Amino acid sequence: MRNITDPPDQTLETSGTLRLDLDHQRFVGHGRIDLLRRIGETGSISQAAKSMSMSYKQAWDAVDAMNNLSAQPLVRRQVGGRHGGGTELTDDGRRLIAVFEAAEQEHRRFLAGLSRRIKDFDRFHNLLGVLNMKVSARNHLRGVVSAITPGAVNAEVRLDINGASLIAIVTNESVQALGLAVGVEAFALIKASFVILATDEAGLRTSARNRLCGSIERISEGAVNTEVVLALDGGARLTAVVTIESARTLELNEGGRVCALIKASHVILAVQD
């Protein structure tokens, strides 16, 4: 039995519908071709419309639109009253159905081939995973492992984030499972609420191992909290969420200089296979 925490079995495939345009205007698709086909089979637009759960007016509006775009009529109406007299496909109407059916076969072959190639795109699910983590953690920093210091249980992993150093504490088991080694690309995921802001660290002693500095790019004040986006010195962006009172106490302003303090245990590491 599959564990509830296991990723679901999913298959990425392509899909699409064929439509032919004439002079940059919608001409025919599956619906209109089906209507033409049924008119040819029944000799009646009323019966064709009824078999498609379409109103008589809708059917004739579609036929009129096609006839108006086509150089020659596709459907010819015969005299005999509003619901009588019958209708018939012209030679051009029959040829159009044949052309569409041939194009549809090629379209299906194209989609089948594209689906086979996409199934080989094995980084798709990894990409989805990174995107999901980015949403939940807000901060998603790309870096390269520059050092690993193993301990009895945990390891200290140092990332180079565009010239800035970021340290994460993870288990030795996680280092092996992720395949972490010097030179490997990894992503640091950090919740915005885990980022502590400081404007002046003179005489300040803190247990946070990480100190990333930059300028305030944007401040968005909410009802309770304030979101602060930093443009780090290396070019990356880091988001912090602090209380409105803290933002005012620190006198945060856009363009101002500030440093982000992050505990190493609050940094989650991820890699792409």
PDB file of N, CA and C in Angstrom, residues 66-168:
ATOM      1  N   MET A  66     -19.684  29.823 -41.352  1.00  0.00           N
ATOM      2  CA  MET A  66     -18.776  29.081 -42.241  1.00  0.00           C
ATOM      3  C   MET A  66     -19.002  29.451 -43.692  1.00  0.00           C
ATOM      4  N   ASN A  67     -20.253  29.545 -44.100  1.00  0.00           N
ATOM      5  CA  ASN A  67     -20.558  29.898 -45.493  1.00  0.00           C
ATOM      6  C   ASN A  67     -20.051  31.288 -45.844  1.00  0.00           C
ATOM      7  N   ASN A  68     -20.129  32.209 -44.871  1.00  0.00           N
ATOM      8  CA  ASN A  68     -19.697  33.586 -45.127  1.00  0.00           C
ATOM      9  C   ASN A  68     -18.180  33.673 -45.303  1.00  0.00           C
ATOM     10  N   LEU A  69     -17.433  32.810 -44.606  1.00  0.00           N
ATOM     11  CA  LEU A  69     -15.975  32.842 -44.708  1.00  0.00           C
ATOM     12  C   LEU A  69     -15.476  32.065 -45.916  1.00  0.00           C
ATOM     13  N   SER A  70     -16.194  31.028 -46.300  1.00  0.00           N
ATOM     14  CA  SER A  70     -15.752  30.168 -47.388  1.00  0.00           C
ATOM     15  C   SER A  70     -15.998  30.822 -48.743  1.00  0.00           C
ATOM     16  N   ALA A  71     -15.070  30.552 -49.669  1.00  0.00           N
ATOM     17  CA  ALA A  71     -15.235  31.114 -51.017  1.00  0.00           C
ATOM     18  C   ALA A  71     -16.476  30.533 -51.690  1.00  0.00           C
ATOM     19  N   GLN A  72     -16.780  29.261 -51.383  1.00  0.00           N
ATOM     20  CA  GLN A  72     -17.973  28.597 -51.904  1.00  0.00           C
ATOM     21  C   GLN A  72     -18.777  28.057 -50.719  1.00  0.00           C
ATOM     22  N   PRO A  73     -20.122  28.052 -50.804  1.00  0.00           N
ATOM     23  CA  PRO A  73     -20.946  27.549 -49.698  1.00  0.00           C
ATOM     24  C   PRO A  73     -20.594  26.109 -49.339  1.00  0.00           C
ATOM     25  N   LEU A  74     -20.631  25.818 -48.053  1.00  0.00           N
ATOM     26  CA  LEU A  74     -20.380  24.463 -47.569  1.00  0.00           C
ATOM     27  C   LEU A  74     -21.685  23.697 -47.381  1.00  0.00           C
ATOM     28  N   VAL A  75     -22.743  24.451 -47.067  1.00  0.00           N
ATOM     29  CA  VAL A  75     -24.074  23.861 -46.856  1.00  0.00           C
ATOM     30  C   VAL A  75     -25.057  24.630 -47.711  1.00  0.00           C
ATOM     31  N   ARG A  76     -25.940  23.891 -48.391  1.00  0.00           N
ATOM     32  CA  ARG A  76     -26.955  24.524 -49.228  1.00  0.00           C
ATOM     33  C   ARG A  76     -28.327  24.169 -48.666  1.00  0.00           C
ATOM     34  N   ARG A  77     -29.115  25.195 -48.435  1.00  0.00           N
ATOM     35  CA  ARG A  77     -30.460  24.989 -47.896  1.00  0.00           C
ATOM     36  C   ARG A  77     -31.455  24.905 -49.042  1.00  0.00           C
ATOM     37  N   GLN A  78     -32.345  23.915 -48.957  1.00  0.00           N
ATOM     38  CA  GLN A  78     -33.353  23.736 -49.993  1.00  0.00           C
ATOM     39  C   GLN A  78     -34.693  24.266 -49.505  1.00  0.00           C
ATOM     40  N   VAL A  79     -35.505  24.707 -50.436  1.00  0.00           N
ATOM     41  CA  VAL A  79     -36.798  25.291 -50.099  1.00  0.00           C
ATOM     42  C   VAL A  79     -37.705  24.222 -49.515  1.00  0.00           C
ATOM     43  N   GLY A  80     -38.504  24.648 -48.493  1.00  0.00           N
ATOM     44  CA  GLY A  80     -39.441  23.691 -47.908  1.00  0.00           C
ATOM     45  C   GLY A  80     -39.894  24.070 -46.530  1.00  0.00           C
ATOM     46  N   GLY A  81     -39.798  25.337 -46.164  1.00  0.00           N
ATOM     47  CA  GLY A  81     -40.269  25.735 -44.836  1.00  0.00           C
ATOM     48  C   GLY A  81     -39.136  25.817 -43.834  1.00  0.00           C
ATOM     49  N   ARG A  82     -39.475  26.377 -42.674  1.00  0.00           N
ATOM     50  CA  ARG A  82     -38.458  26.640 -41.648  1.00  0.00           C
ATOM     51  C   ARG A  82     -37.790  25.367 -41.169  1.00  0.00           C
ATOM     52  N   HIS A  83     -38.564  24.303 -40.950  1.00  0.00           N
ATOM     53  CA  HIS A  83     -37.987  23.056 -40.467  1.00  0.00           C
ATOM     54  C   HIS A  83     -38.094  21.946 -41.511  1.00  0.00           C
ATOM     55  N   GLY A  84     -38.412  22.318 -42.719  1.00  0.00           N
ATOM     56  CA  GLY A  84     -38.562  21.298 -43.760  1.00  0.00           C
ATOM     57  C   GLY A  84     -37.696  21.617 -44.951  1.00  0.00           C
ATOM     58  N   GLY A  85     -37.832  20.793 -45.967  1.00  0.00           N
ATOM     59  CA  GLY A  85     -37.081  21.053 -47.182  1.00  0.00           C
ATOM     60  C   GLY A  85     -35.701  20.466 -47.188  1.00  0.00           C
ATOM     61  N   GLY A  86     -35.078  20.395 -46.033  1.00  0.00           N
ATOM     62  CA  GLY A  86     -33.784  19.751 -45.925  1.00  0.00           C
ATOM     63  C   GLY A  86     -32.616  20.637 -46.300  1.00  0.00           C
ATOM     64  N   THR A  87     -31.460  20.153 -45.972  1.00  0.00           N
ATOM     65  CA  THR A  87     -30.207  20.828 -46.316  1.00  0.00           C
ATOM     66  C   THR A  87     -29.248  19.772 -46.836  1.00  0.00           C
ATOM     67  N   GLU A  88     -28.257  20.210 -47.567  1.00  0.00           N
ATOM     68  CA  GLU A  88     -27.276  19.265 -48.087  1.00  0.00           C
ATOM     69  C   GLU A  88     -25.893  19.881 -48.076  1.00  0.00           C
ATOM     70  N   LEU A  89     -24.895  19.008 -47.966  1.00  0.00           N
ATOM     71  CA  LEU A  89     -23.518  19.458 -48.055  1.00  0.00           C
ATOM     72  C   LEU A  89     -23.140  19.637 -49.514  1.00  0.00           C
ATOM     73  N   THR A  90     -22.368  20.648 -49.791  1.00  0.00           N
ATOM     74  CA  THR A  90     -21.833  20.840 -51.132  1.00  0.00           C
ATOM     75  C   THR A  90     -20.540  20.032 -51.262  1.00  0.00           C
ATOM     76  N   ASP A  91     -19.991  19.993 -52.429  1.00  0.00           N
ATOM     77  CA  ASP A  91     -18.716  19.309 -52.628  1.00  0.00           C
ATOM     78  C   ASP A  91     -17.627  19.950 -51.772  1.00  0.00           C
ATOM     79  N   ASP A  92     -17.673  21.277 -51.641  1.00  0.00           N
ATOM     80  CA  ASP A  92     -16.680  21.971 -50.809  1.00  0.00           C
ATOM     81  C   ASP A  92     -16.844  21.581 -49.345  1.00  0.00           C
ATOM     82  N   GLY A  93     -18.081  21.377 -48.903  1.00  0.00           N
ATOM     83  CA  GLY A  93     -18.325  20.956 -47.527  1.00  0.00           C
ATOM     84  C   GLY A  93     -17.753  19.574 -47.263  1.00  0.00           C
ATOM     85  N   ARG A  94     -17.948  18.670 -48.198  1.00  0.00           N
ATOM     86  CA  ARG A  94     -17.411  17.311 -48.034  1.00  0.00           C
ATOM     87  C   ARG A  94     -15.879  17.312 -48.068  1.00  0.00           C
ATOM     88  N   ARG A  95     -15.308  18.153 -48.942  1.00  0.00           N
ATOM     89  CA  ARG A  95     -13.845  18.226 -49.013  1.00  0.00           C
ATOM     90  C   ARG A  95     -13.278  18.804 -47.713  1.00  0.00           C
ATOM     91  N   LEU A  96     -13.961  19.770 -47.136  1.00  0.00           N
ATOM     92  CA  LEU A  96     -13.495  20.363 -45.886  1.00  0.00           C
ATOM     93  C   LEU A  96     -13.452  19.319 -44.772  1.00  0.00           C
ATOM     94  N   ILE A  97     -14.484  18.468 -44.690  1.00  0.00           N
ATOM     95  CA  ILE A  97     -14.505  17.403 -43.675  1.00  0.00           C
ATOM     96  C   ILE A  97     -13.308  16.476 -43.872  1.00  0.00           C
ATOM     97  N   ALA A  98     -13.022  16.119 -45.120  1.00  0.00           N
ATOM     98  CA  ALA A  98     -11.901  15.227 -45.420  1.00  0.00           C
ATOM     99  C   ALA A  98     -10.567  15.872 -45.037  1.00  0.00           C
ATOM    100  N   VAL A  99     -10.434  17.168 -45.348  1.00  0.00           N
ATOM    101  CA  VAL A  99      -9.201  17.882 -44.999  1.00  0.00           C
ATOM    102  C   VAL A  99      -9.019  17.942 -43.490  1.00  0.00           C
ATOM    103  N   PHE A 100     -10.105  18.236 -42.780  1.00  0.00           N
ATOM    104  CA  PHE A 100     -10.021  18.333 -41.327  1.00  0.00           C
ATOM    105  C   PHE A 100      -9.660  16.981 -40.717  1.00  0.00           C
ATOM    106  N   GLU A 101     -10.252  15.901 -41.201  1.00  0.00           N
ATOM    107  CA  GLU A 101      -9.961  14.569 -40.665  1.00  0.00           C
ATOM    108  C   GLU A 101      -8.500  14.194 -40.888  1.00  0.00           C
ATOM    109  N   ALA A 102      -7.962  14.548 -42.061  1.00  0.00           N
ATOM    110  CA  ALA A 102      -6.548  14.268 -42.327  1.00  0.00           C
ATOM    111  C   ALA A 102      -5.651  15.098 -41.404  1.00  0.00           C
ATOM    112  N   ALA A 103      -6.013  16.378 -41.238  1.00  0.00           N
ATOM    113  CA  ALA A 103      -5.231  17.242 -40.351  1.00  0.00           C
ATOM    114  C   ALA A 103      -5.319  16.757 -38.909  1.00  0.00           C
ATOM    115  N   GLU A 104      -6.477  16.237 -38.525  1.00  0.00           N
ATOM    116  CA  GLU A 104      -6.663  15.747 -37.162  1.00  0.00           C
ATOM    117  C   GLU A 104      -5.778  14.532 -36.890  1.00  0.00           C
ATOM    118  N   GLN A 105      -5.616  13.667 -37.859  1.00  0.00           N
ATOM    119  CA  GLN A 105      -4.731  12.512 -37.697  1.00  0.00           C
ATOM    120  C   GLN A 105      -3.290  12.966 -37.470  1.00  0.00           C
ATOM    121  N   GLU A 106      -2.845  13.941 -38.259  1.00  0.00           N
ATOM    122  CA  GLU A 106      -1.490  14.463 -38.078  1.00  0.00           C
ATOM    123  C   GLU A 106      -1.352  15.144 -36.723  1.00  0.00           C
ATOM    124  N   HIS A 107      -2.397  15.834 -36.304  1.00  0.00           N
ATOM    125  CA  HIS A 107      -2.385  16.515 -35.012  1.00  0.00           C
ATOM    126  C   HIS A 107      -2.257  15.508 -33.871  1.00  0.00           C
ATOM    127  N   ARG A 108      -2.981  14.390 -33.971  1.00  0.00           N
ATOM    128  CA  ARG A 108      -2.901  13.357 -32.934  1.00  0.00           C
ATOM    129  C   ARG A 108      -1.506  12.743 -32.891  1.00  0.00           C
ATOM    130  N   ARG A 109      -0.906  12.518 -34.076  1.00  0.00           N
ATOM    131  CA  ARG A 109       0.448  11.954 -34.116  1.00  0.00           C
ATOM    132  C   ARG A 109       1.449  12.921 -33.484  1.00  0.00           C
ATOM    133  N   PHE A 110       1.265  14.204 -33.754  1.00  0.00           N
ATOM    134  CA  PHE A 110       2.155  15.209 -33.173  1.00  0.00           C
ATOM    135  C   PHE A 110       2.048  15.212 -31.647  1.00  0.00           C
ATOM    136  N   LEU A 111       0.811  15.190 -31.117  1.00  0.00           N
ATOM    137  CA  LEU A 111       0.624  15.200 -29.667  1.00  0.00           C
ATOM    138  C   LEU A 111       1.183  13.933 -29.021  1.00  0.00           C
ATOM    139  N   ALA A 112       1.014  12.788 -29.695  1.00  0.00           N
ATOM    140  CA  ALA A 112       1.540  11.534 -29.157  1.00  0.00           C
ATOM    141  C   ALA A 112       3.056  11.591 -29.065  1.00  0.00           C
ATOM    142  N   GLY A 113       3.705  12.103 -30.111  1.00  0.00           N
ATOM    143  CA  GLY A 113       5.162  12.226 -30.085  1.00  0.00           C
ATOM    144  C   GLY A 113       5.629  13.202 -29.027  1.00  0.00           C
ATOM    145  N   LEU A 114       4.908  14.297 -28.878  1.00  0.00           N
ATOM    146  CA  LEU A 114       5.269  15.292 -27.873  1.00  0.00           C
ATOM    147  C   LEU A 114       5.120  14.716 -26.469  1.00  0.00           C
ATOM    148  N   SER A 115       4.065  13.924 -26.254  1.00  0.00           N
ATOM    149  CA  SER A 115       3.870  13.300 -24.948  1.00  0.00           C
ATOM    150  C   SER A 115       5.010  12.357 -24.616  1.00  0.00           C
ATOM    151  N   ARG A 116       5.481  11.604 -25.612  1.00  0.00           N
ATOM    152  CA  ARG A 116       6.601  10.687 -25.357  1.00  0.00           C
ATOM    153  C   ARG A 116       7.850  11.447 -24.954  1.00  0.00           C
ATOM    154  N   ARG A 117       8.088  12.591 -25.614  1.00  0.00           N
ATOM    155  CA  ARG A 117       9.277  13.367 -25.267  1.00  0.00           C
ATOM    156  C   ARG A 117       9.141  13.998 -23.896  1.00  0.00           C
ATOM    157  N   ILE A 118       7.936  14.435 -23.538  1.00  0.00           N
ATOM    158  CA  ILE A 118       7.746  15.073 -22.242  1.00  0.00           C
ATOM    159  C   ILE A 118       7.901  14.067 -21.109  1.00  0.00           C
ATOM    160  N   LYS A 119       7.532  12.801 -21.362  1.00  0.00           N
ATOM    161  CA  LYS A 119       7.692  11.791 -20.321  1.00  0.00           C
ATOM    162  C   LYS A 119       9.158  11.599 -19.955  1.00  0.00           C
ATOM    163  N   ASP A 120      10.053  11.955 -20.861  1.00  0.00           N
ATOM    164  CA  ASP A 120      11.477  11.876 -20.573  1.00  0.00           C
ATOM    165  C   ASP A 120      11.987  13.110 -19.839  1.00  0.00           C
ATOM    166  N   PHE A 121      11.113  14.080 -19.677  1.00  0.00           N
ATOM    167  CA  PHE A 121      11.500  15.315 -18.993  1.00  0.00           C
ATOM    168  C   PHE A 121      11.404  15.085 -17.487  1.00  0.00           C
ATOM    169  N   ASP A 122      12.373  14.315 -16.951  1.00  0.00           N
ATOM    170  CA  ASP A 122      12.269  13.842 -15.585  1.00  0.00           C
ATOM    171  C   ASP A 122      12.479  14.926 -14.538  1.00  0.00           C
ATOM    172  N   ARG A 123      12.828  16.136 -14.979  1.00  0.00           N
ATOM    173  CA  ARG A 123      13.004  17.195 -13.990  1.00  0.00           C
ATOM    174  C   ARG A 123      11.695  17.924 -13.706  1.00  0.00           C
ATOM    175  N   PHE A 124      10.632  17.518 -14.397  1.00  0.00           N
ATOM    176  CA  PHE A 124       9.360  18.232 -14.235  1.00  0.00           C
ATOM    177  C   PHE A 124       8.858  18.185 -12.798  1.00  0.00           C
ATOM    178  N   HIS A 125       8.813  16.955 -12.211  1.00  0.00           N
ATOM    179  CA  HIS A 125       8.305  16.843 -10.854  1.00  0.00           C
ATOM    180  C   HIS A 125       9.230  17.533  -9.853  1.00  0.00           C
ATOM    181  N   ASN A 126      10.544  17.515 -10.146  1.00  0.00           N
ATOM    182  CA  ASN A 126      11.460  18.232  -9.266  1.00  0.00           C
ATOM    183  C   ASN A 126      11.185  19.730  -9.319  1.00  0.00           C
ATOM    184  N   LEU A 127      10.898  20.224 -10.524  1.00  0.00           N
ATOM    185  CA  LEU A 127      10.580  21.637 -10.670  1.00  0.00           C
ATOM    186  C   LEU A 127       9.327  21.992  -9.900  1.00  0.00           C
ATOM    187  N   LEU A 128       8.294  21.120  -9.999  1.00  0.00           N
ATOM    188  CA  LEU A 128       7.072  21.365  -9.244  1.00  0.00           C
ATOM    189  C   LEU A 128       7.361  21.392  -7.760  1.00  0.00           C
ATOM    190  N   GLY A 129       8.216  20.479  -7.304  1.00  0.00           N
ATOM    191  CA  GLY A 129       8.546  20.437  -5.885  1.00  0.00           C
ATOM    192  C   GLY A 129       9.220  21.711  -5.425  1.00  0.00           C
ATOM    193  N   VAL A 130      10.156  22.208  -6.243  1.00  0.00           N
ATOM    194  CA  VAL A 130      10.839  23.448  -5.882  1.00  0.00           C
ATOM    195  C   VAL A 130       9.867  24.611  -5.837  1.00  0.00           C
ATOM    196  N   LEU A 131       8.949  24.657  -6.822  1.00  0.00           N
ATOM    197  CA  LEU A 131       7.965  25.736  -6.842  1.00  0.00           C
ATOM    198  C   LEU A 131       7.070  25.681  -5.624  1.00  0.00           C
ATOM    199  N   ASN A 132       6.634  24.473  -5.226  1.00  0.00           N
ATOM    200  CA  ASN A 132       5.782  24.344  -4.045  1.00  0.00           C
ATOM    201  C   ASN A 132       6.520  24.793  -2.798  1.00  0.00           C
ATOM    202  N   MET A 133       7.803  24.415  -2.686  1.00  0.00           N
ATOM    203  CA  MET A 133       8.560  24.826  -1.522  1.00  0.00           C
ATOM    204  C   MET A 133       8.787  26.325  -1.525  1.00  0.00           C
ATOM    205  N   LYS A 134       8.956  26.884  -2.694  1.00  0.00           N
ATOM    206  CA  LYS A 134       9.135  28.323  -2.781  1.00  0.00           C
ATOM    207  C   LYS A 134       7.906  29.048  -2.266  1.00  0.00           C
ATOM    208  N   VAL A 135       6.747  28.532  -2.578  1.00  0.00           N
ATOM    209  CA  VAL A 135       5.509  29.154  -2.121  1.00  0.00           C
ATOM    210  C   VAL A 135       5.393  29.061  -0.600  1.00  0.00           C
ATOM    211  N   SER A 136       5.696  27.896  -0.043  1.00  0.00           N
ATOM    212  CA  SER A 136       5.516  27.707   1.396  1.00  0.00           C
ATOM    213  C   SER A 136       6.606  28.383   2.211  1.00  0.00           C
ATOM    214  N   ALA A 137       7.818  28.517   1.657  1.00  0.00           N
ATOM    215  CA  ALA A 137       8.924  29.074   2.424  1.00  0.00           C
ATOM    216  C   ALA A 137       9.241  30.517   2.053  1.00  0.00           C
ATOM    217  N   ARG A 138       8.639  31.025   1.011  1.00  0.00           N
ATOM    218  CA  ARG A 138       8.844  32.396   0.532  1.00  0.00           C
ATOM    219  C   ARG A 138      10.232  32.633  -0.035  1.00  0.00           C
ATOM    220  N   ASN A 139      11.285  32.305   0.729  1.00  0.00           N
ATOM    221  CA  ASN A 139      12.643  32.567   0.277  1.00  0.00           C
ATOM    222  C   ASN A 139      13.264  31.316  -0.329  1.00  0.00           C
ATOM    223  N   HIS A 140      13.755  31.469  -1.534  1.00  0.00           N
ATOM    224  CA  HIS A 140      14.321  30.353  -2.294  1.00  0.00           C
ATOM    225  C   HIS A 140      15.614  30.850  -2.911  1.00  0.00           C
ATOM    226  N   LEU A 141      16.740  30.531  -2.251  1.00  0.00           N
ATOM    227  CA  LEU A 141      18.035  31.041  -2.669  1.00  0.00           C
ATOM    228  C   LEU A 141      18.853  29.934  -3.317  1.00  0.00           C
ATOM    229  N   ARG A 142      19.353  30.196  -4.494  1.00  0.00           N
ATOM    230  CA  ARG A 142      20.184  29.224  -5.210  1.00  0.00           C
ATOM    231  C   ARG A 142      21.648  29.449  -4.844  1.00  0.00           C
ATOM    232  N   GLY A 143      22.354  28.361  -4.530  1.00  0.00           N
ATOM    233  CA  GLY A 143      23.760  28.481  -4.177  1.00  0.00           C
ATOM    234  C   GLY A 143      24.535  27.229  -4.541  1.00  0.00           C
ATOM    235  N   VAL A 144      25.811  27.241  -4.178  1.00  0.00           N
ATOM    236  CA  VAL A 144      26.694  26.100  -4.423  1.00  0.00           C
ATOM    237  C   VAL A 144      27.349  25.721  -3.104  1.00  0.00           C
ATOM    238  N   VAL A 145      27.375  24.431  -2.807  1.00  0.00           N
ATOM    239  CA  VAL A 145      27.990  23.965  -1.569  1.00  0.00           C
ATOM    240  C   VAL A 145      29.484  24.262  -1.615  1.00  0.00           C
ATOM    241  N   SER A 146      29.955  25.013  -0.608  1.00  0.00           N
ATOM    242  CA  SER A 146      31.379  25.360  -0.559  1.00  0.00           C
ATOM    243  C   SER A 146      32.126  24.584   0.515  1.00  0.00           C
ATOM    244  N   ALA A 147      31.397  24.040   1.504  1.00  0.00           N
ATOM    245  CA  ALA A 147      32.056  23.264   2.559  1.00  0.00           C
ATOM    246  C   ALA A 147      31.028  22.441   3.301  1.00  0.00           C
ATOM    247  N   ILE A 148      31.445  21.291   3.790  1.00  0.00           N
ATOM    248  CA  ILE A 148      30.595  20.437   4.620  1.00  0.00           C
ATOM    249  C   ILE A 148      31.427  19.980   5.816  1.00  0.00           C
ATOM    250  N   THR A 149      30.915  20.243   7.018  1.00  0.00           N
ATOM    251  CA  THR A 149      31.597  19.821   8.240  1.00  0.00           C
ATOM    252  C   THR A 149      30.700  18.833   8.968  1.00  0.00           C
ATOM    253  N   PRO A 150      31.001  17.529   8.866  1.00  0.00           N
ATOM    254  CA  PRO A 150      30.138  16.539   9.520  1.00  0.00           C
ATOM    255  C   PRO A 150      30.373  16.478  11.025  1.00  0.00           C
ATOM    256  N   GLY A 151      29.305  16.160  11.754  1.00  0.00           N
ATOM    257  CA  GLY A 151      29.390  15.967  13.193  1.00  0.00           C
ATOM    258  C   GLY A 151      28.915  14.578  13.538  1.00  0.00           C
ATOM    259  N   ALA A 152      28.670  14.345  14.827  1.00  0.00           N
ATOM    260  CA  ALA A 152      28.229  13.019  15.253  1.00  0.00           C
ATOM    261  C   ALA A 152      26.852  12.695  14.695  1.00  0.00           C
ATOM    262  N   VAL A 153      25.947  13.684  14.664  1.00  0.00           N
ATOM    263  CA  VAL A 153      24.586  13.492  14.169  1.00  0.00           C
ATOM    264  C   VAL A 153      24.275  14.427  13.008  1.00  0.00           C
ATOM    265  N   ASN A 154      24.638  15.688  13.179  1.00  0.00           N
ATOM    266  CA  ASN A 154      24.340  16.701  12.177  1.00  0.00           C
ATOM    267  C   ASN A 154      25.594  17.152  11.447  1.00  0.00           C
ATOM    268  N   ALA A 155      25.374  17.806  10.338  1.00  0.00           N
ATOM    269  CA  ALA A 155      26.471  18.365   9.550  1.00  0.00           C
ATOM    270  C   ALA A 155      26.207  19.841   9.289  1.00  0.00           C
ATOM    271  N   GLU A 156      27.286  20.598   9.226  1.00  0.00           N
ATOM    272  CA  GLU A 156      27.188  22.010   8.876  1.00  0.00           C
ATOM    273  C   GLU A 156      27.506  22.142   7.394  1.00  0.00           C
ATOM    274  N   VAL A 157      26.546  22.639   6.649  1.00  0.00           N
ATOM    275  CA  VAL A 157      26.711  22.793   5.202  1.00  0.00           C
ATOM    276  C   VAL A 157      26.769  24.282   4.875  1.00  0.00           C
ATOM    277  N   ARG A 158      27.833  24.683   4.210  1.00  0.00           N
ATOM    278  CA  ARG A 158      28.003  26.093   3.854  1.00  0.00           C
ATOM    279  C   ARG A 158      27.736  26.281   2.364  1.00  0.00           C
ATOM    280  N   LEU A 159      26.845  27.219   2.064  1.00  0.00           N
ATOM    281  CA  LEU A 159      26.525  27.541   0.667  1.00  0.00           C
ATOM    282  C   LEU A 159      27.109  28.890   0.297  1.00  0.00           C
ATOM    283  N   ASP A 160      27.541  28.986  -0.945  1.00  0.00           N
ATOM    284  CA  ASP A 160      27.960  30.266  -1.504  1.00  0.00           C
ATOM    285  C   ASP A 160      26.779  30.824  -2.280  1.00  0.00           C
ATOM    286  N   ILE A 161      26.165  31.890  -1.756  1.00  0.00           N
ATOM    287  CA  ILE A 161      25.006  32.521  -2.409  1.00  0.00           C
ATOM    288  C   ILE A 161      25.485  33.805  -3.077  1.00  0.00           C
ATOM    289  N   ASN A 162      25.919  33.716  -4.303  1.00  0.00           N
ATOM    290  CA  ASN A 162      26.403  34.900  -5.032  1.00  0.00           C
ATOM    291  C   ASN A 162      27.451  35.662  -4.238  1.00  0.00           C
ATOM    292  N   GLY A 163      28.380  34.933  -3.647  1.00  0.00           N
ATOM    293  CA  GLY A 163      29.454  35.577  -2.898  1.00  0.00           C
ATOM    294  C   GLY A 163      29.197  35.688  -1.411  1.00  0.00           C
ATOM    295  N   ALA A 164      27.956  35.525  -0.987  1.00  0.00           N
ATOM    296  CA  ALA A 164      27.622  35.563   0.439  1.00  0.00           C
ATOM    297  C   ALA A 164      27.593  34.137   0.979  1.00  0.00           C
ATOM    298  N   SER A 165      27.966  33.992   2.240  1.00  0.00           N
ATOM    299  CA  SER A 165      28.020  32.674   2.857  1.00  0.00           C
ATOM    300  C   SER A 165      26.748  32.423   3.660  1.00  0.00           C
ATOM    301  N   LEU A 166      26.169  31.242   3.486  1.00  0.00           N
ATOM    302  CA  LEU A 166      24.967  30.858   4.221  1.00  0.00           C
ATOM    303  C   LEU A 166      25.188  29.458   4.788  1.00  0.00           C
ATOM    304  N   ILE A 167      24.944  29.299   6.070  1.00  0.00           N
ATOM    305  CA  ILE A 167      25.186  28.024   6.748  1.00  0.00           C
ATOM    306  C   ILE A 167      23.859  27.375   7.113  1.00  0.00           C
ATOM    307  N   ALA A 168      23.766  26.075   6.876  1.00  0.00           N
ATOM    308  CA  ALA A 168      22.597  25.291   7.248  1.00  0.00           C
ATOM    309  C   ALA A 168      23.059  24.101   8.083  1.00  0.00           C
TER     310      ALA A 168
END
